[in-house]
């Protein structure tokens, strides 16, 4: 038995060693996995990322339109701040556009003035949670109204080559605006401003419509609908040539009956007009008609402002608004009078019928009162006064009472309604 080998005890020891090594390996793997998980959780931990002032999109607002209403969002409540929680590896690629933020008028209107805000993530990554600083949009529901406004065009800058603006014609002279009644009623003026710097001839310029209140402050058009809100507005601008011309007033009707114009002056005495070169070329004076002066027929010192722009020919204008009104000062005084006496022989008798003659023995002297300004009367005498009687209606002998036509020098006024007696005789009767 001495040569027999015994392996039993040594084999058991080897088995124990192998088992212990395997356990260590398993523990090592587990430890490595746990360590990796710890590292991952530290390097790619859950973190947060803020997104500020994300726009809230109102949906299903047409439910109000069918009822003749509109909603206006209270200022500052139509945006929301989001805080997104996710792993850092996810957060680094997130953008505000990855989130849809809505407020549904049809589904989530609360208490008549609040609409719940819903936030939806549109990506594929895993989001832990989303927090928002506001739960509701505050709205004001109002009656919807439509109103028309005239478009006023204003220009800035200067035309080229000494030209002036002749006309500014907007693509639409009236614009129709629809929106909440409180906003629409604030609008008092709609303006289109165009830059005319350097333009000549006819040019189309682009502008944006400005909505202004009574104090000239902008009106927010966010909740308004109108043509030109989201697009540029066309204005056609035409330029004109200019020329300095005089002013000529017709004074023939300036004074009431029995009065005359003693003096007249006006400021300015010249004015700049604008028009096509062919129009303004022949013009040297603006002729203002007689009805423009002293329409109330006053006397004494009369000061009147005359808007001469209304007497311009079509196509002409006065570019400087301050030159359109002329201040006219007039001295209107009573006429002076001078009397002259004409005998029957000094009167001219016209259309005496053939075969007849005149007997002037019973024709009385005729007093002629001539009225006028002192300067005009100084040149009057019997030699330049004439009186005539027309006998064309007299066809038989007899005594006639006939009107006398008196002619006096220019600038003077002769009498009207004078009559005289004339005796008409047959020639044979006279013999």
Short mmCIF file of C-alpha atoms in Angstrom, two decimals:
data_model
loop_
_atom_site.label_atom_id
_atom_site.label_comp_id
_atom_site.label_asym_id
_atom_site.label_seq_id
_atom_site.Cartn_x
_atom_site.Cartn_y
_atom_site.Cartn_z
CA UNK A 1 0.00 0.00 0.00
CA UNK A 2 3.01 2.15 0.41
CA UNK A 3 3.16 2.92 -3.34
CA UNK A 4 -0.47 4.05 -3.68
CA UNK A 5 -1.12 7.75 -4.34
CA UNK A 6 -4.01 9.67 -2.60
CA UNK A 7 -5.46 12.66 -4.53
CA UNK A 8 -8.69 13.18 -2.60
CA UNK A 9 -7.69 15.96 -0.25
CA UNK A 10 -5.73 17.92 -2.81
CA UNK A 11 -8.63 17.88 -5.35
CA UNK A 12 -11.03 19.39 -2.84
CA UNK A 13 -8.64 22.24 -2.23
CA UNK A 14 -8.37 22.98 -5.95
CA UNK A 15 -12.15 23.07 -6.34
CA UNK A 16 -12.44 25.62 -3.52
CA UNK A 17 -9.83 27.86 -5.17
CA UNK A 18 -11.60 27.84 -8.52
CA UNK A 19 -14.94 28.63 -6.86
CA UNK A 20 -13.41 31.51 -4.94
CA UNK A 21 -11.88 32.99 -8.11
CA UNK A 22 -15.22 32.85 -9.94
CA UNK A 23 -16.99 34.61 -7.08
CA UNK A 24 -14.38 37.32 -7.11
CA UNK A 25 -14.82 37.80 -10.82
CA UNK A 26 -18.59 38.10 -10.46
CA UNK A 27 -18.19 40.55 -7.65
CA UNK A 28 -15.74 42.54 -9.75
CA UNK A 29 -18.20 42.72 -12.65
CA UNK A 30 -20.98 43.80 -10.34
CA UNK A 31 -18.74 46.41 -8.79
CA UNK A 32 -17.73 47.66 -12.21
CA UNK A 33 -21.35 47.94 -13.29
CA UNK A 34 -22.24 49.79 -10.11
CA UNK A 35 -19.25 52.05 -10.56
CA UNK A 36 -20.26 52.74 -14.17
CA UNK A 37 -23.78 53.51 -13.06
CA UNK A 38 -22.45 55.88 -10.44
CA UNK A 39 -20.24 57.62 -13.01
CA UNK A 40 -23.11 57.86 -15.51
CA UNK A 41 -25.44 59.25 -12.89
CA UNK A 42 -22.87 61.79 -11.91
CA UNK A 43 -21.85 62.84 -15.45
CA UNK A 44 -25.37 62.56 -17.00
CA UNK A 45 -27.50 63.40 -14.01
CA UNK A 46 -31.02 64.82 -14.15
CA UNK A 47 -30.72 68.57 -14.56
CA UNK A 48 -32.95 71.51 -15.64
CA UNK A 49 -32.98 73.96 -18.53
CA UNK A 50 -35.08 77.15 -18.67
CA UNK A 51 -36.90 78.50 -21.73
CA UNK A 52 -38.12 82.09 -21.25
CA UNK A 53 -41.07 83.88 -22.86
CA UNK A 54 -42.32 80.99 -24.94
CA UNK A 55 -45.28 82.20 -27.04
CA UNK A 56 -48.68 80.73 -26.21
CA UNK A 57 -50.70 79.94 -29.33
CA UNK A 58 -54.42 80.59 -28.98
CA UNK A 59 -56.48 77.96 -30.83
CA UNK A 60 -60.16 77.60 -31.69
CA UNK A 61 -60.73 81.36 -31.36
CA UNK A 62 -63.14 81.13 -34.29
CA UNK A 63 -65.78 79.90 -31.85
CA UNK A 64 -66.05 83.54 -30.76
CA UNK A 65 -66.09 84.88 -34.32
CA UNK A 66 -69.31 83.00 -35.06
CA UNK A 67 -70.85 84.83 -32.10
CA UNK A 68 -69.69 88.28 -33.25
CA UNK A 69 -67.01 88.38 -30.55
CA UNK A 70 -63.23 88.45 -30.31
CA UNK A 71 -60.75 87.80 -27.53
CA UNK A 72 -57.96 90.11 -26.53
CA UNK A 73 -55.14 88.63 -24.46
CA UNK A 74 -54.16 90.70 -21.46
CA UNK A 75 -50.68 92.12 -21.83
CA UNK A 76 -47.91 89.85 -20.54
CA UNK A 77 -50.01 86.70 -20.18
CA UNK A 78 -49.52 85.29 -23.68
CA UNK A 79 -46.03 83.97 -22.91
CA UNK A 80 -44.88 81.37 -20.42
CA UNK A 81 -41.53 80.44 -18.84
CA UNK A 82 -40.75 76.70 -18.99
CA UNK A 83 -38.29 74.72 -16.89
CA UNK A 84 -37.52 71.30 -18.41
CA UNK A 85 -36.01 68.50 -16.33
CA UNK A 86 -34.10 65.68 -18.09
CA UNK A 87 -30.66 64.14 -18.30
CA UNK A 88 -27.92 66.51 -19.31
CA UNK A 89 -27.33 64.62 -22.54
CA UNK A 90 -30.95 65.29 -23.48
CA UNK A 91 -31.09 68.89 -22.27
CA UNK A 92 -28.13 70.04 -24.36
CA UNK A 93 -30.04 69.40 -27.60
CA UNK A 94 -33.43 70.79 -26.53
CA UNK A 95 -34.78 73.98 -28.13
CA UNK A 96 -37.86 76.10 -27.41
CA UNK A 97 -39.28 74.96 -30.76
CA UNK A 98 -39.41 71.40 -29.39
CA UNK A 99 -42.39 72.42 -27.28
CA UNK A 100 -45.89 73.32 -28.43
CA UNK A 101 -47.63 75.69 -26.04
CA UNK A 102 -51.35 76.22 -26.65
CA UNK A 103 -54.46 77.63 -25.01
CA UNK A 104 -57.70 76.15 -26.36
CA UNK A 105 -60.61 78.64 -26.29
CA UNK A 106 -63.13 75.91 -26.98
CA UNK A 107 -61.94 73.35 -24.44
CA UNK A 108 -60.17 75.18 -21.65
CA UNK A 109 -61.96 78.54 -21.11
CA UNK A 110 -62.44 79.02 -17.37
CA UNK A 111 -64.54 81.57 -15.52
CA UNK A 112 -64.97 83.55 -18.73
CA UNK A 113 -61.52 85.15 -18.51
CA UNK A 114 -58.87 82.38 -18.21
CA UNK A 115 -57.72 79.76 -20.69
CA UNK A 116 -55.58 76.84 -19.49
CA UNK A 117 -52.08 76.59 -20.95
CA UNK A 118 -51.08 73.18 -22.31
CA UNK A 119 -47.41 72.26 -22.96
CA UNK A 120 -46.47 69.35 -25.26
CA UNK A 121 -42.99 68.02 -26.02
CA UNK A 122 -42.66 67.00 -29.68
CA UNK A 123 -39.31 65.19 -29.55
CA UNK A 124 -38.36 61.52 -28.94
CA UNK A 125 -36.05 61.90 -25.94
CA UNK A 126 -37.10 61.11 -22.40
CA UNK A 127 -38.24 64.16 -20.42
CA UNK A 128 -38.48 63.82 -16.68
CA UNK A 129 -40.95 66.68 -16.19
CA UNK A 130 -41.85 70.21 -17.35
CA UNK A 131 -42.68 73.06 -15.00
CA UNK A 132 -44.30 76.34 -16.09
CA UNK A 133 -44.56 79.67 -14.30
CA UNK A 134 -48.14 80.38 -15.48
CA UNK A 135 -51.10 78.05 -15.73
CA UNK A 136 -53.53 80.30 -17.59
CA UNK A 137 -53.77 82.99 -20.24
CA UNK A 138 -55.93 85.93 -19.19
CA UNK A 139 -58.34 87.03 -21.94
CA UNK A 140 -60.91 89.75 -22.41
CA UNK A 141 -63.83 88.76 -24.61
CA UNK A 142 -65.35 91.71 -26.46
CA UNK A 143 -67.74 92.55 -29.25
CA UNK A 144 -66.12 92.48 -32.69
CA UNK A 145 -66.62 95.62 -34.82
CA UNK A 146 -65.58 96.76 -38.29
CA UNK A 147 -64.86 100.39 -39.14
CA UNK A 148 -63.47 102.23 -42.17
CA UNK A 149 -60.66 104.78 -41.92
CA UNK A 150 -59.25 107.16 -44.51
CA UNK A 151 -55.55 106.63 -45.20
CA UNK A 152 -53.55 109.84 -44.68
CA UNK A 153 -50.24 109.92 -46.55
CA UNK A 154 -47.33 111.83 -45.04
CA UNK A 155 -43.94 112.34 -46.65
CA UNK A 156 -40.43 112.71 -45.29
CA UNK A 157 -37.30 113.85 -47.07
CA UNK A 158 -37.07 116.11 -50.14
CA UNK A 159 -37.58 115.51 -53.85
CA UNK A 160 -34.71 115.89 -56.27
CA UNK A 161 -33.87 118.85 -58.54
CA UNK A 162 -35.98 121.40 -56.63
CA UNK A 163 -39.22 119.57 -57.37
CA UNK A 164 -42.14 119.31 -54.97
CA UNK A 165 -44.67 116.59 -54.29
CA UNK A 166 -47.70 116.98 -56.49
CA UNK A 167 -49.80 114.04 -55.36
CA UNK A 168 -49.56 111.06 -53.04
CA UNK A 169 -52.09 108.40 -53.91
CA UNK A 170 -52.37 105.36 -51.60
CA UNK A 171 -53.20 101.96 -53.05
CA UNK A 172 -56.39 102.19 -51.00
CA UNK A 173 -57.87 105.48 -49.84
CA UNK A 174 -59.98 103.66 -47.25
CA UNK A 175 -58.93 100.74 -45.08
CA UNK A 176 -61.40 98.49 -43.23
CA UNK A 177 -60.30 97.42 -39.76
CA UNK A 178 -61.94 94.63 -37.76
CA UNK A 179 -61.17 93.88 -34.13
CA UNK A 180 -62.23 94.19 -30.49
CA UNK A 181 -64.40 97.27 -29.98
CA UNK A 182 -62.14 98.76 -27.27
CA UNK A 183 -59.16 98.69 -29.65
CA UNK A 184 -60.94 99.82 -32.82
CA UNK A 185 -62.53 102.79 -31.03
CA UNK A 186 -59.09 103.99 -29.94
CA UNK A 187 -58.05 104.44 -33.58
CA UNK A 188 -58.50 108.01 -34.76
CA UNK A 189 -56.10 108.10 -37.69
CA UNK A 190 -54.44 105.72 -40.14
CA UNK A 191 -51.17 107.02 -41.60
CA UNK A 192 -48.86 105.85 -44.38
CA UNK A 193 -45.46 107.55 -44.27
CA UNK A 194 -43.27 107.46 -47.38
CA UNK A 195 -39.73 108.62 -48.02
CA UNK A 196 -39.56 110.90 -51.08
CA UNK A 197 -35.84 111.65 -50.95
CA UNK A 198 -34.44 112.14 -54.45
CA UNK A 199 -37.51 111.07 -56.44
CA UNK A 200 -38.49 112.62 -59.78
CA UNK A 201 -41.51 111.98 -61.96
CA UNK A 202 -43.95 109.33 -60.76
CA UNK A 203 -42.67 106.66 -58.37
CA UNK A 204 -44.31 103.90 -56.33
CA UNK A 205 -42.99 103.82 -52.77
CA UNK A 206 -43.66 101.19 -50.10
CA UNK A 207 -44.87 102.04 -46.63
CA UNK A 208 -46.40 100.44 -43.56
CA UNK A 209 -49.72 101.55 -42.13
CA UNK A 210 -49.58 103.18 -38.71
CA UNK A 211 -52.63 103.17 -36.45
CA UNK A 212 -52.75 106.22 -34.16
CA UNK A 213 -54.99 107.34 -31.31
CA UNK A 214 -56.24 110.87 -30.65
CA UNK A 215 -52.90 111.91 -29.12
CA UNK A 216 -50.87 110.51 -32.01
CA UNK A 217 -49.71 107.46 -30.05
CA UNK A 218 -49.51 104.04 -31.78
CA UNK A 219 -52.40 101.62 -31.33
CA UNK A 220 -51.42 97.95 -30.97
CA UNK A 221 -52.78 96.08 -34.00
CA UNK A 222 -52.08 92.56 -32.73
CA UNK A 223 -55.76 91.65 -32.51
CA UNK A 224 -56.87 93.66 -35.54
CA UNK A 225 -57.41 92.46 -39.09
CA UNK A 226 -56.90 94.81 -42.06
CA UNK A 227 -55.23 94.95 -45.45
CA UNK A 228 -51.65 96.12 -45.06
CA UNK A 229 -51.17 94.70 -41.56
CA UNK A 230 -48.67 92.03 -42.55
CA UNK A 231 -47.62 93.45 -45.92
CA UNK A 232 -46.19 96.69 -47.31
CA UNK A 233 -48.59 99.37 -48.49
CA UNK A 234 -48.05 101.05 -51.88
CA UNK A 235 -48.19 104.82 -52.35
CA UNK A 236 -47.81 106.45 -55.79
CA UNK A 237 -45.92 109.75 -55.55
CA UNK A 238 -45.85 112.33 -58.38
CA UNK A 239 -43.49 115.32 -58.46
CA UNK A 240 -44.12 118.74 -60.03
CA UNK A 241 -42.07 121.74 -61.20
CA UNK A 242 -42.34 125.06 -59.37
CA UNK A 243 -42.51 128.74 -60.36
CA UNK A 244 -42.82 132.09 -58.53
CA UNK A 245 -45.74 134.19 -59.84
CA UNK A 246 -47.59 137.37 -58.94
CA UNK A 247 -51.17 137.77 -57.66
CA UNK A 248 -53.82 139.92 -59.35
CA UNK A 249 -57.15 140.71 -57.66
CA UNK A 250 -60.21 141.85 -59.63
CA UNK A 251 -61.54 144.79 -57.57
CA UNK A 252 -64.57 145.56 -59.74
CA UNK A 253 -67.05 144.33 -57.13
CA UNK A 254 -65.14 145.04 -53.94
CA UNK A 255 -67.22 147.99 -52.68
CA UNK A 256 -70.95 148.15 -51.88
CA UNK A 257 -73.17 150.60 -53.77
CA UNK A 258 -72.25 154.20 -53.03
CA UNK A 259 -68.74 153.30 -51.91
CA UNK A 260 -65.39 153.02 -53.57
CA UNK A 261 -62.04 151.36 -52.95
CA UNK A 262 -59.58 153.95 -51.67
CA UNK A 263 -56.60 151.64 -51.12
CA UNK A 264 -55.71 147.95 -51.23
CA UNK A 265 -52.64 145.98 -50.17
CA UNK A 266 -51.98 142.29 -49.66
CA UNK A 267 -49.31 139.97 -48.27
CA UNK A 268 -47.58 138.09 -49.77
CA UNK A 269 -47.58 139.71 -53.21
CA UNK A 270 -46.06 136.66 -54.93
CA UNK A 271 -46.56 132.95 -54.46
CA UNK A 272 -44.86 129.73 -55.54
CA UNK A 273 -47.05 127.44 -57.60
CA UNK A 274 -46.39 123.90 -58.76
CA UNK A 275 -47.53 121.95 -61.80
CA UNK A 276 -46.38 120.38 -65.01
CA UNK A 277 -43.83 122.50 -66.86
CA UNK A 278 -46.25 122.97 -69.76
CA UNK A 279 -48.91 124.29 -67.38
CA UNK A 280 -46.92 126.76 -65.32
CA UNK A 281 -44.77 128.07 -68.19
CA UNK A 282 -47.29 130.66 -69.50
CA UNK A 283 -48.43 131.83 -66.04
CA UNK A 284 -47.04 135.08 -64.62
CA UNK A 285 -49.95 136.13 -62.42
CA UNK A 286 -52.72 134.32 -60.60
CA UNK A 287 -55.96 136.07 -61.48
CA UNK A 288 -58.32 136.07 -58.49
CA UNK A 289 -61.99 136.70 -59.45
CA UNK A 290 -64.04 139.64 -58.03
CA UNK A 291 -66.25 137.49 -55.80
CA UNK A 292 -63.21 136.62 -53.68
CA UNK A 293 -63.01 140.11 -52.14
CA UNK A 294 -65.33 141.58 -49.50
CA UNK A 295 -68.23 139.14 -50.00
CA UNK A 296 -70.14 140.76 -47.10
CA UNK A 297 -69.85 144.21 -48.72
CA UNK A 298 -68.40 145.91 -45.66
CA UNK A 299 -67.06 149.47 -45.60
CA UNK A 300 -64.28 151.26 -43.79
CA UNK A 301 -61.07 149.37 -43.13
CA UNK A 302 -61.65 145.77 -44.17
CA UNK A 303 -59.06 143.08 -43.46
CA UNK A 304 -59.78 139.74 -45.14
CA UNK A 305 -57.98 136.43 -45.54
CA UNK A 306 -58.43 134.92 -49.01
CA UNK A 307 -57.64 131.28 -49.75
CA UNK A 308 -56.28 131.67 -53.28
CA UNK A 309 -55.63 127.93 -53.72
CA UNK A 310 -59.30 127.38 -54.56
CA UNK A 311 -58.92 129.55 -57.67
CA UNK A 312 -56.08 127.55 -59.22
CA UNK A 313 -56.57 125.73 -62.49
CA UNK A 314 -56.85 121.96 -62.36
CA UNK A 315 -53.47 120.29 -61.88
CA UNK A 316 -51.86 123.30 -60.16
CA UNK A 317 -51.18 123.65 -56.46
CA UNK A 318 -49.43 125.83 -53.92
CA UNK A 319 -46.94 123.53 -52.17
CA UNK A 320 -46.33 125.77 -49.16
CA UNK A 321 -49.50 125.71 -47.06
CA UNK A 322 -48.68 129.05 -45.40
CA UNK A 323 -48.77 130.76 -48.83
CA UNK A 324 -52.27 129.56 -49.69
CA UNK A 325 -53.96 132.31 -47.67
CA UNK A 326 -53.41 135.95 -48.63
CA UNK A 327 -54.14 138.74 -46.13
CA UNK A 328 -55.85 141.61 -47.98
CA UNK A 329 -56.33 145.07 -46.41
CA UNK A 330 -58.84 147.43 -48.05
CA UNK A 331 -60.01 150.99 -47.37
CA UNK A 332 -63.60 151.34 -48.59
CA UNK A 333 -64.97 154.90 -48.33
CA UNK A 334 -68.22 156.62 -49.37
CA UNK A 335 -68.37 158.22 -52.80
CA UNK A 336 -68.26 162.03 -53.16
CA UNK A 337 -70.81 163.70 -55.45
CA UNK A 338 -70.79 166.61 -57.94
CA UNK A 339 -73.93 168.05 -59.64
CA UNK A 340 -74.13 169.31 -63.20
CA UNK A 341 -77.12 170.88 -65.00
CA UNK A 342 -77.87 170.23 -68.65
CA UNK A 343 -80.38 172.27 -70.62
CA UNK A 344 -82.66 170.60 -73.12
CA UNK A 345 -80.38 171.71 -75.91
CA UNK A 346 -77.40 169.92 -74.36
CA UNK A 347 -79.15 166.55 -74.50
CA UNK A 348 -78.65 164.26 -77.48
CA UNK A 349 -81.91 163.10 -79.15
CA UNK A 350 -81.65 159.91 -81.12
CA UNK A 351 -83.96 158.28 -83.67
CA UNK A 352 -86.20 161.29 -84.27
CA UNK A 353 -88.84 160.00 -86.76
CA UNK A 354 -88.70 161.38 -90.28
CA UNK A 355 -91.03 164.32 -90.86
CA UNK A 356 -90.96 165.38 -87.23
CA UNK A 357 -89.05 167.96 -85.21
CA UNK A 358 -88.54 168.72 -81.52
CA UNK A 359 -89.89 171.60 -79.50
CA UNK A 360 -87.52 172.00 -76.52
CA UNK A 361 -89.12 175.14 -75.16
CA UNK A 362 -90.90 173.16 -72.46
CA UNK A 363 -88.03 170.74 -71.72
CA UNK A 364 -86.80 171.49 -68.16
CA UNK A 365 -83.11 171.62 -67.20
CA UNK A 366 -81.72 168.21 -66.20
CA UNK A 367 -79.65 167.86 -62.99
CA UNK A 368 -77.02 165.15 -63.24
CA UNK A 369 -75.34 163.99 -60.01
CA UNK A 370 -72.02 162.24 -60.62
CA UNK A 371 -70.57 160.14 -57.76
CA UNK A 372 -67.13 158.65 -57.33
CA UNK A 373 -63.83 158.79 -55.58
CA UNK A 374 -62.29 162.24 -55.23
CA UNK A 375 -59.52 161.32 -57.65
CA UNK A 376 -62.02 160.26 -60.31
CA UNK A 377 -64.28 163.30 -59.84
CA UNK A 378 -61.35 165.64 -60.39
CA UNK A 379 -61.38 164.70 -64.07
CA UNK A 380 -65.15 165.20 -64.61
CA UNK A 381 -66.60 168.20 -66.48
CA UNK A 382 -69.63 168.99 -68.66
CA UNK A 383 -67.52 168.21 -71.67
CA UNK A 384 -67.15 164.53 -70.75
CA UNK A 385 -70.70 164.00 -69.52
CA UNK A 386 -73.31 163.03 -72.06
CA UNK A 387 -77.06 162.54 -71.82
CA UNK A 388 -79.20 161.00 -74.56
CA UNK A 389 -82.88 160.30 -75.22
CA UNK A 390 -84.12 157.63 -77.62
CA UNK A 391 -87.26 158.56 -79.61
CA UNK A 392 -87.53 155.36 -81.65
CA UNK A 393 -90.82 154.53 -79.89
CA UNK A 394 -92.38 157.91 -80.76
CA UNK A 395 -94.32 157.76 -84.05
CA UNK A 396 -96.76 160.69 -83.80
CA UNK A 397 -96.84 164.28 -82.59
CA UNK A 398 -97.22 164.87 -78.86
CA UNK A 399 -95.43 165.34 -75.59
CA UNK A 400 -93.46 162.33 -74.29
CA UNK A 401 -91.82 161.54 -70.95
CA UNK A 402 -88.75 159.55 -71.90
CA UNK A 403 -85.82 158.00 -69.96
CA UNK A 404 -82.46 159.70 -70.15
CA UNK A 405 -79.25 157.69 -70.55
CA UNK A 406 -76.32 159.38 -68.83
CA UNK A 407 -72.69 158.51 -69.64
CA UNK A 408 -69.95 159.64 -67.26
CA UNK A 409 -66.15 159.06 -67.25
CA UNK A 410 -64.81 155.69 -66.17
CA UNK A 411 -64.50 155.35 -62.41
CA UNK A 412 -67.57 157.48 -61.79
CA UNK A 413 -71.21 156.60 -61.30
CA UNK A 414 -73.98 158.52 -63.05
CA UNK A 415 -77.63 158.74 -62.08
CA UNK A 416 -80.18 156.15 -63.11
CA UNK A 417 -83.90 156.52 -63.68
CA UNK A 418 -83.79 160.09 -65.00
CA UNK A 419 -86.62 161.23 -67.29
CA UNK A 420 -87.29 164.35 -69.30
CA UNK A 421 -90.20 165.79 -71.30
CA UNK A 422 -89.96 166.05 -75.07
CA UNK A 423 -92.54 167.60 -77.45
CA UNK A 424 -92.61 166.08 -80.92
CA UNK A 425 -94.10 168.20 -83.79
CA UNK A 426 -94.83 167.51 -87.45
CA UNK A 427 -92.72 169.65 -89.68
CA UNK A 428 -95.77 171.16 -91.45
CA UNK A 429 -97.35 171.98 -88.08
CA UNK A 430 -94.28 173.93 -87.15
CA UNK A 431 -94.59 175.98 -90.31
#
